[in-house]
Each structure stands twice: as C-alpha cells, then as structure tokens.
JSON list of C-alpha atoms and ligand atoms in Angstrom, two decimals:
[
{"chain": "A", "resi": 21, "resn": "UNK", "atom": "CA", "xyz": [91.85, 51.83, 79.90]},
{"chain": "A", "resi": 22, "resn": "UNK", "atom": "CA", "xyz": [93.40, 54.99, 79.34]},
{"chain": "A", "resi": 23, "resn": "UNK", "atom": "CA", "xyz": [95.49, 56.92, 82.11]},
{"chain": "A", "resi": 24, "resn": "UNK", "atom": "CA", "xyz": [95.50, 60.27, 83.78]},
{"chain": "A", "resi": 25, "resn": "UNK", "atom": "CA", "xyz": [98.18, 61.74, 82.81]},
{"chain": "A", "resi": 26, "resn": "UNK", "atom": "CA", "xyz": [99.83, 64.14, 85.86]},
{"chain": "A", "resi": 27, "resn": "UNK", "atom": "CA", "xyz": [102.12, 66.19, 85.23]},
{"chain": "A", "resi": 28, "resn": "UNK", "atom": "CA", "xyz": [104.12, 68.75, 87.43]},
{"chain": "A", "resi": 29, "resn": "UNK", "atom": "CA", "xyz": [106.18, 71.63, 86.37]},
{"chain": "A", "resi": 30, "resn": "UNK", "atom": "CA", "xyz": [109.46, 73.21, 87.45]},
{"chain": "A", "resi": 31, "resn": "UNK", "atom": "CA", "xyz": [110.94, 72.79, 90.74]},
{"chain": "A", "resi": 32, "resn": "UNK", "atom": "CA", "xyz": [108.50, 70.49, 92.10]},
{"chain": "A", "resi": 33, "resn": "UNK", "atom": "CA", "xyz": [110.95, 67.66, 92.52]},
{"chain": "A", "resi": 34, "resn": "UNK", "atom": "CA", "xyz": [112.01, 69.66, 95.06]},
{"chain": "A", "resi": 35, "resn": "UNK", "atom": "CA", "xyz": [108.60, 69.50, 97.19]},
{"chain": "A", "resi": 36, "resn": "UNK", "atom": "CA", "xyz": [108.81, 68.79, 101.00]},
{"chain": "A", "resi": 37, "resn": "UNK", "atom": "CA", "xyz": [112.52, 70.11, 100.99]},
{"chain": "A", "resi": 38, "resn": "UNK", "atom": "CA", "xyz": [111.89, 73.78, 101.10]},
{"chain": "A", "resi": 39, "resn": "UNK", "atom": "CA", "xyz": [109.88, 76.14, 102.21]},
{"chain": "A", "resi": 40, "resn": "UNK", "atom": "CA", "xyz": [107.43, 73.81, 103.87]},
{"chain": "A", "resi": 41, "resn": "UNK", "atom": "CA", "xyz": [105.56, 77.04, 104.94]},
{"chain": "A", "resi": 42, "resn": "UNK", "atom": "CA", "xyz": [104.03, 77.34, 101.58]},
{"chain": "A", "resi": 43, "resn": "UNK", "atom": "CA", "xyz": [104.42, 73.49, 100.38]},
{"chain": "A", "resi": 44, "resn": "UNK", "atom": "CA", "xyz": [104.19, 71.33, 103.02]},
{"chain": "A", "resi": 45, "resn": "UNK", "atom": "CA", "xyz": [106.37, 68.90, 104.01]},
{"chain": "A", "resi": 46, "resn": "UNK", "atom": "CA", "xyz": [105.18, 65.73, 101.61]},
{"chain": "A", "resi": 47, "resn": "UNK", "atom": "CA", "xyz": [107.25, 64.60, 98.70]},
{"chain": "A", "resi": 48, "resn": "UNK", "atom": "CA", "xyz": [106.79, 64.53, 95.25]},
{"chain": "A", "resi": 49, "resn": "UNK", "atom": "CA", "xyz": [107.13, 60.38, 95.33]},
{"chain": "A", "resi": 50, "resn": "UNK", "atom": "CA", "xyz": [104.78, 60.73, 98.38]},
{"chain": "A", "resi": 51, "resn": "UNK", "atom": "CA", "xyz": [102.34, 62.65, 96.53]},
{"chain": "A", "resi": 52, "resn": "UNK", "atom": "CA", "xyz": [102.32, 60.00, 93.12]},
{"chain": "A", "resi": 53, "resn": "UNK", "atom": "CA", "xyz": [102.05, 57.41, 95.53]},
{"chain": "A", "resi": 54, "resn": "UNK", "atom": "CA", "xyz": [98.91, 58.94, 97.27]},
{"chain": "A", "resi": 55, "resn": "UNK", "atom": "CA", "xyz": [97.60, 59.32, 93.25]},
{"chain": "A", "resi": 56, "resn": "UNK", "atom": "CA", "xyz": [98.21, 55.99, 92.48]},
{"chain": "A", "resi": 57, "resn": "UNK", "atom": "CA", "xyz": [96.03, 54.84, 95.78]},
{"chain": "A", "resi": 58, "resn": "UNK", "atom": "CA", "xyz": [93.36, 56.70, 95.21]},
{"chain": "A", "resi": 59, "resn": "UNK", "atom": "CA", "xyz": [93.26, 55.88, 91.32]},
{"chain": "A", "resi": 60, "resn": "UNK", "atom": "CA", "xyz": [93.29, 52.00, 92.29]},
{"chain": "A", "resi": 61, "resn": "UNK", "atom": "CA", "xyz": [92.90, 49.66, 89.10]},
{"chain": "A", "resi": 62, "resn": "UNK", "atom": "CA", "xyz": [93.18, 52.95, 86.93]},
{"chain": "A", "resi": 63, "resn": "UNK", "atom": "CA", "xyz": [96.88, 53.21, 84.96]},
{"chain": "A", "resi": 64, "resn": "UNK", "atom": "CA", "xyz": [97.95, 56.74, 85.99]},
{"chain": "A", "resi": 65, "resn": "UNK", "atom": "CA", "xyz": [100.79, 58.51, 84.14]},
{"chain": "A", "resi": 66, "resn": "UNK", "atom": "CA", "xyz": [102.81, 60.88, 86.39]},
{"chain": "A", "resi": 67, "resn": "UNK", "atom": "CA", "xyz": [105.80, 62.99, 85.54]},
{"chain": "A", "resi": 68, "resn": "UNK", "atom": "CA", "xyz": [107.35, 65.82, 86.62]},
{"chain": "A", "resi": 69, "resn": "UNK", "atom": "CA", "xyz": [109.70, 67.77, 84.45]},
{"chain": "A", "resi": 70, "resn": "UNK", "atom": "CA", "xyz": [111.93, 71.50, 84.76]},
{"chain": "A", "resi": 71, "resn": "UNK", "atom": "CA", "xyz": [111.99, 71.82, 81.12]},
{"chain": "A", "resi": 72, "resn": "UNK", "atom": "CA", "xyz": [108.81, 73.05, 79.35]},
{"chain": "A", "resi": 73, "resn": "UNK", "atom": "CA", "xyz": [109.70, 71.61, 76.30]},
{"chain": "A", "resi": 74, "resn": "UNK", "atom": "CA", "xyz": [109.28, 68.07, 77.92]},
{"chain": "A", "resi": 75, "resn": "UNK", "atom": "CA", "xyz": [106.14, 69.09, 79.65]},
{"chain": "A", "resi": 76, "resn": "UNK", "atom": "CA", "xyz": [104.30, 70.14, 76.03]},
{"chain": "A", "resi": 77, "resn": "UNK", "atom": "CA", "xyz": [105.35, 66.77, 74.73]},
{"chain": "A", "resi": 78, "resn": "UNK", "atom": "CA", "xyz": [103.76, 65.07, 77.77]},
{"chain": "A", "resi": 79, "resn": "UNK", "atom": "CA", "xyz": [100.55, 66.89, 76.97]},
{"chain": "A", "resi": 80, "resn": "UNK", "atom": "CA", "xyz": [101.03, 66.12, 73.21]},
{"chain": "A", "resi": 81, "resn": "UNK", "atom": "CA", "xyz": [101.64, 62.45, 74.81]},
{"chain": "A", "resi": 82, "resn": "UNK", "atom": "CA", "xyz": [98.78, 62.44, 76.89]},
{"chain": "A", "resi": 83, "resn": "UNK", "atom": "CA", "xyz": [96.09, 64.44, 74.04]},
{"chain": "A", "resi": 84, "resn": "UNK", "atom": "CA", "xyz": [97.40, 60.86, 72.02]},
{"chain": "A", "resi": 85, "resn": "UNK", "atom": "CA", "xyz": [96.84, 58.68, 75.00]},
{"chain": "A", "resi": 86, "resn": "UNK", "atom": "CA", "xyz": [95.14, 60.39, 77.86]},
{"chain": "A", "resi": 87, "resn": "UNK", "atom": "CA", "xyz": [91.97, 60.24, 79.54]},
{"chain": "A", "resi": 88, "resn": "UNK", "atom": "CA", "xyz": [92.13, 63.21, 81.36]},
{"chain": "A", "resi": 89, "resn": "UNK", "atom": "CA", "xyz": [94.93, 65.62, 82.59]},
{"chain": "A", "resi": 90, "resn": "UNK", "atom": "CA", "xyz": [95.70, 66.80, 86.34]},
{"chain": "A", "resi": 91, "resn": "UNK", "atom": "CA", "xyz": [98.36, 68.96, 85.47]},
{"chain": "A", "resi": 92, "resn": "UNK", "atom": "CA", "xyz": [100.34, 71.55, 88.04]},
{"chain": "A", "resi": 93, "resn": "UNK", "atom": "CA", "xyz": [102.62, 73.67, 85.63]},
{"chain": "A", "resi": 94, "resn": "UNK", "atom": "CA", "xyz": [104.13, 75.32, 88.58]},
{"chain": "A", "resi": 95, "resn": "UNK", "atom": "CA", "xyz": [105.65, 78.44, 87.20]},
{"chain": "A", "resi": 96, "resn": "UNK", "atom": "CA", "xyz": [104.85, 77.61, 83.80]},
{"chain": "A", "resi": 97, "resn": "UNK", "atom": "CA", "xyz": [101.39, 78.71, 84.94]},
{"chain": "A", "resi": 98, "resn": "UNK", "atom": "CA", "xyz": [102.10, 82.36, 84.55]},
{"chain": "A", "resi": 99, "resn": "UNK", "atom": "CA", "xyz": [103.94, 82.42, 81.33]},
{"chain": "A", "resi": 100, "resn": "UNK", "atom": "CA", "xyz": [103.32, 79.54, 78.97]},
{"chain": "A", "resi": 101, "resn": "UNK", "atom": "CA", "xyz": [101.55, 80.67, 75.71]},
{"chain": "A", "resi": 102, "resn": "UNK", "atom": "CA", "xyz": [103.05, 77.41, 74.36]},
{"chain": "A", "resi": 103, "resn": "UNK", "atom": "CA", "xyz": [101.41, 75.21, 77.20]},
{"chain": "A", "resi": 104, "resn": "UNK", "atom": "CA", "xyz": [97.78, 76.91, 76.74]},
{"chain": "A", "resi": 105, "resn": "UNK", "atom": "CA", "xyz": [98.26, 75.72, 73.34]},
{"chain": "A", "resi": 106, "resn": "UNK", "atom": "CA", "xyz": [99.18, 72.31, 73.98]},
{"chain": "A", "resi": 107, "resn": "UNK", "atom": "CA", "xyz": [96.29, 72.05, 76.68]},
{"chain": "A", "resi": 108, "resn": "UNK", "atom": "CA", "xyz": [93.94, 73.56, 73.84]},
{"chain": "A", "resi": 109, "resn": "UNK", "atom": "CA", "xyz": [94.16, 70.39, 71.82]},
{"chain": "A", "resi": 110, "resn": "UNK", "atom": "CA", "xyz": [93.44, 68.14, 74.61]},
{"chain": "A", "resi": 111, "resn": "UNK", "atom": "CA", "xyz": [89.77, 66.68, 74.30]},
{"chain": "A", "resi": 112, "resn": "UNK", "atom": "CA", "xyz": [89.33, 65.42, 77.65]},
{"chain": "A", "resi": 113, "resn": "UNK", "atom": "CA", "xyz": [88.95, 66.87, 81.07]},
{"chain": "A", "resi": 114, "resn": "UNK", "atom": "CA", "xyz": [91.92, 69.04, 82.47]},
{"chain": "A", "resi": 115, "resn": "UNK", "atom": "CA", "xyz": [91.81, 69.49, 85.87]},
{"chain": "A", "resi": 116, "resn": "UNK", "atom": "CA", "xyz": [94.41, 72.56, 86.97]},
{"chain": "A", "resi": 117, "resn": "UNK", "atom": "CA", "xyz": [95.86, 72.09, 90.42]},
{"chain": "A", "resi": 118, "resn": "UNK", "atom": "CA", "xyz": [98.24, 74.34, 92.76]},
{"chain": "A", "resi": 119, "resn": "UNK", "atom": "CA", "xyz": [99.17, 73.25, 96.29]},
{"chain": "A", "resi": 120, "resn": "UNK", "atom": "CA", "xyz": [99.27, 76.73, 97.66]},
{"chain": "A", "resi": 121, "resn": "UNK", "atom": "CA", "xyz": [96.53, 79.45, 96.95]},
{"chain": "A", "resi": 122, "resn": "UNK", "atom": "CA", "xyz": [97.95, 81.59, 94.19]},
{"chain": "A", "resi": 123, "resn": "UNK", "atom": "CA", "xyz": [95.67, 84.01, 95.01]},
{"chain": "A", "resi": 124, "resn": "UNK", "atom": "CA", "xyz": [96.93, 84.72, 98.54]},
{"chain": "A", "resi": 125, "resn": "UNK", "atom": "CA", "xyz": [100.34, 85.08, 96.80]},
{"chain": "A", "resi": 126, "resn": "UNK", "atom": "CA", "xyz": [102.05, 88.03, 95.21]},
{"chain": "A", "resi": 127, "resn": "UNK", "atom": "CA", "xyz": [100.52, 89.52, 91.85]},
{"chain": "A", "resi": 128, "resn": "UNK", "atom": "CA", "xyz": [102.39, 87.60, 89.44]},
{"chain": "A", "resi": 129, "resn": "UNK", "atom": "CA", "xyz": [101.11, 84.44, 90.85]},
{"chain": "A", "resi": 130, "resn": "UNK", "atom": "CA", "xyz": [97.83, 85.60, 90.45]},
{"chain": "A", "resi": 131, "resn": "UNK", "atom": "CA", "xyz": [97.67, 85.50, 86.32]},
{"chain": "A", "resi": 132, "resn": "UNK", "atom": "CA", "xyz": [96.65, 82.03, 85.25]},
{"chain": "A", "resi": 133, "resn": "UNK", "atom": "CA", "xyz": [96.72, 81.33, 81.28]},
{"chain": "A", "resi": 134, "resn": "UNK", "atom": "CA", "xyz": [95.86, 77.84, 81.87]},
{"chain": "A", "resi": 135, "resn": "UNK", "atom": "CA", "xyz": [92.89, 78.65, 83.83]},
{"chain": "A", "resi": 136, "resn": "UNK", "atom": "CA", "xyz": [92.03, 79.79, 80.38]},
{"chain": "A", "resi": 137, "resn": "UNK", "atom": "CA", "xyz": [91.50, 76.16, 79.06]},
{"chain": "A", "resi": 138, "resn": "UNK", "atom": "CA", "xyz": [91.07, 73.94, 82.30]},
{"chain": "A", "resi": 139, "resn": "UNK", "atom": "CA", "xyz": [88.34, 72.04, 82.91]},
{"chain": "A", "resi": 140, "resn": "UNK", "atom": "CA", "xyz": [88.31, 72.70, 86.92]},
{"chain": "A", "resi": 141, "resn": "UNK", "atom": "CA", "xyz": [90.60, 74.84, 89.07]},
{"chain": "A", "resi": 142, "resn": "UNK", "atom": "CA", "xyz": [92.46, 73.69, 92.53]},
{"chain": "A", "resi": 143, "resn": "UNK", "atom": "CA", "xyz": [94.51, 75.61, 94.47]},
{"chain": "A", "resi": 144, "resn": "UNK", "atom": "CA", "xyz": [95.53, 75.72, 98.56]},
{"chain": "A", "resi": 145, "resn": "UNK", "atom": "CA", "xyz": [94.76, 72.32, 99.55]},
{"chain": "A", "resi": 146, "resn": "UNK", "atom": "CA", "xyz": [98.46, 71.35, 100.09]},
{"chain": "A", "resi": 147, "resn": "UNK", "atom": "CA", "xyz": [99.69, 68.28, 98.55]},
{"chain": "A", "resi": 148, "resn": "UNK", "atom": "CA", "xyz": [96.31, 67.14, 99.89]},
{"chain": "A", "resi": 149, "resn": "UNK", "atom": "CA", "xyz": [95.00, 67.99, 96.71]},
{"chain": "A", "resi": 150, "resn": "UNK", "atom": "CA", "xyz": [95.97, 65.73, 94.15]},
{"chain": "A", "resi": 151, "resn": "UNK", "atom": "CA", "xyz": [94.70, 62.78, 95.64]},
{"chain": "A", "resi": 152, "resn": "UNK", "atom": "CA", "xyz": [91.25, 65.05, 95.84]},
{"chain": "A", "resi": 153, "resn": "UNK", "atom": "CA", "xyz": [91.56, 65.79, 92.55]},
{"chain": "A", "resi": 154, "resn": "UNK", "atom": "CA", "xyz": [92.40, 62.44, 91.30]},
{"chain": "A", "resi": 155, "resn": "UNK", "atom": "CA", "xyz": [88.80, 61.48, 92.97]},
{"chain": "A", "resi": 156, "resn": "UNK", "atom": "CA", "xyz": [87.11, 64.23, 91.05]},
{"chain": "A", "resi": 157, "resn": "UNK", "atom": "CA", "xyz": [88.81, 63.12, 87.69]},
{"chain": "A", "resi": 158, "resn": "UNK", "atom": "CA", "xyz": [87.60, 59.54, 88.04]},
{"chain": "A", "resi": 159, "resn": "UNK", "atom": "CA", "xyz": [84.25, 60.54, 89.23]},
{"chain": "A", "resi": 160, "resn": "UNK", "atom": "CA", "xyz": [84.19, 62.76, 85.80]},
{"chain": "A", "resi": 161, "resn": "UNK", "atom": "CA", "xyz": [85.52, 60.14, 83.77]},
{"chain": "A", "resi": 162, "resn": "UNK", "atom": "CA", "xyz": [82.96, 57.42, 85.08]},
{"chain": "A", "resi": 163, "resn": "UNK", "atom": "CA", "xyz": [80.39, 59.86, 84.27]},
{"chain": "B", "resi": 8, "resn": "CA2", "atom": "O1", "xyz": [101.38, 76.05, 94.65]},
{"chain": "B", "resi": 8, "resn": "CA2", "atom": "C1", "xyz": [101.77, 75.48, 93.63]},
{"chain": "B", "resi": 8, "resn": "CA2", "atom": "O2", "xyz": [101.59, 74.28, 93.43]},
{"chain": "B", "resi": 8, "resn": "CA2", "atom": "C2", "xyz": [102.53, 76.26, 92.55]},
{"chain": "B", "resi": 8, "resn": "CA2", "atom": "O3", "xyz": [102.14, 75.79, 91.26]},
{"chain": "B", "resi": 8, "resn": "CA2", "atom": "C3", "xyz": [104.00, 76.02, 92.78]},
{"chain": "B", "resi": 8, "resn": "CA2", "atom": "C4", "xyz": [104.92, 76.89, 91.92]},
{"chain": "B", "resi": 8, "resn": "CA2", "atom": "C5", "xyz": [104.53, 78.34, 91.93]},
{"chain": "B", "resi": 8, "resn": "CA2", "atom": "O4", "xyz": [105.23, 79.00, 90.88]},
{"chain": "B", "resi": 8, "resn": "CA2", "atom": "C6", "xyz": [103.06, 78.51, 91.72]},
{"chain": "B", "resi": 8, "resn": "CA2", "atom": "O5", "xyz": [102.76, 79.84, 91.91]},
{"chain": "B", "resi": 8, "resn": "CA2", "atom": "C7", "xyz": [102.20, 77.70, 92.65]},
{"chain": "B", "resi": 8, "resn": "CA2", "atom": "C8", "xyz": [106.36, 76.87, 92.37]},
{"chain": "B", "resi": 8, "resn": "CA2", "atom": "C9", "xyz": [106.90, 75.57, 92.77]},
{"chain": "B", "resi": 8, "resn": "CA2", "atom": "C10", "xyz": [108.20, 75.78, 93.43]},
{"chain": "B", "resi": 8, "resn": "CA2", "atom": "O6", "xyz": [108.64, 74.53, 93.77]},
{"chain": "B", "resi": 8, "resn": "CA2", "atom": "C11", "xyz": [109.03, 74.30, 95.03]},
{"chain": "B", "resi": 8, "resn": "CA2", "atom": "C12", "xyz": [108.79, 73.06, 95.50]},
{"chain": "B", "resi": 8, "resn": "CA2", "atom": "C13", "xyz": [109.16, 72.74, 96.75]},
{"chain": "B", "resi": 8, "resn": "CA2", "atom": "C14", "xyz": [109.76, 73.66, 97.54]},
{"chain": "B", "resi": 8, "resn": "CA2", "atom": "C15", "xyz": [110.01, 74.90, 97.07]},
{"chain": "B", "resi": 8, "resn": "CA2", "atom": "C16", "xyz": [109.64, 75.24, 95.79]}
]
C-alpha cells in the first residue's frame, strides 16, 4: 500500500510554541500522531522541513511513491513557483491544508499558487485539520 505523504513547510516545527493565538497550542509530533490514528493500517509519510529544496524532493519522493499528498507549505504557499511545479507532476490527489484561515489574514497570505494545482483546499480548522483531512484523503483514495 502506498502512503500519504504529509509534508509541512517552514517554521512549523515550531507549532504549539508561539503564537498559539493563530496556531493553537498542539505540536507538530502531536499533530503526526493524530495522522497516524486516524490513517490506522495505512503507512503515512510525514515530514516537515525549513528548506524548500528538501520539500520539492519530498514531493518528487512522494509523485515516485505516493498515494496522495496532504501538504501545508506554510510560507512556501505564497511564493513557490518551484513547488507548483513539483505538485504539477503529482498524479494523485493533493489535498492543501492551512491551520489558520489565510483569508482572514493580511494580503500576502491571501495569494495561494498551490491552490493552483490542489486537489481540495483547507484552511482555519486549527491543527484539527489534518486529522480531518487525512479522513477525506482515505475516503478519496478508497473511492
Ligand atoms: O496557517 C497555516 O498553517 C500557515 O500555512 C502557516 C504559515 C503561514 O505562512 C501561512 O500563511 C499559514 C506560517 C507558519 C509559521 O509557523 C509557526 C508555527 C508555530 C508558531 C508560530 C509560527
């Protein structure tokens, strides 16, 4: 069986340490370990990485060995040309996800590019979210 691959950008290994206002108080382990729950007998791939280098080789990883991608690119988001073209090759279902609602935010958070190519689009259900969104990528995958 083939994992999901997810895969968080920039700064995110710093999640339930600041500004809890915006990003909750949950932890990045706390968040793959609510993933790999929910995914149950299904292998799950998560990563998180600053550099974006290392994040298009995860998505060159995952278009090799991936079912599907749940991928939050964090500030990537707003300014990868090189990630929309990574995520372009993938043939399987990308689901985008944000913890806060970019669209509440200031206007440079408000400019997706890899809305462009995603499958499905989640933002402003906290850390809450990837767990929901792991649901709706099996669901798709069993389909
Ligand atoms: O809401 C999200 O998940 C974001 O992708 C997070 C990005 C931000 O650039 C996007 O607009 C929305 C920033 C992540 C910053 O990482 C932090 C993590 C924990 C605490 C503080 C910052």
């Amino acid at each position: 069986m083939k994992p999901i691959y997810i895969l968080n950008g920039p700064n995110l290994n710093r999640l339930g340490k600041r500004e809890p206002e915006i990003y909750g108080t949950t932890t990045l382990a706390e968040v793959e370990a609510m993933c790999r729950d929910v995914a149950g007998a299904h292998p799950v791939a998560f990563h998180q990485t600053n550099s974006e280098e290392r994040l298009i080789e995860l998505v060159h990883e995952a278009i090799d060995e991936g079912a599907g991608i749940i991928i939050n690119p964090a500030a990537f988001t707003f300014t990868s040309l090189a990630l929309l073209d990574a995520l372009k090759m993938f043939p399987g279902p990308i689901i985008e996800l944000h913890i806060s609602n970019i669209h509440r935010r200031e206007p440079i958070y408000h400019r997706s590019y890899v809305s462009m190519v995603a499958t499905s689009v989640m933002a402003g259900f906290g850390a809450a979210g990837y767990p929901i969104a792991v649901r709706a990528m099996l669901a798709r995958l069993a389909a």
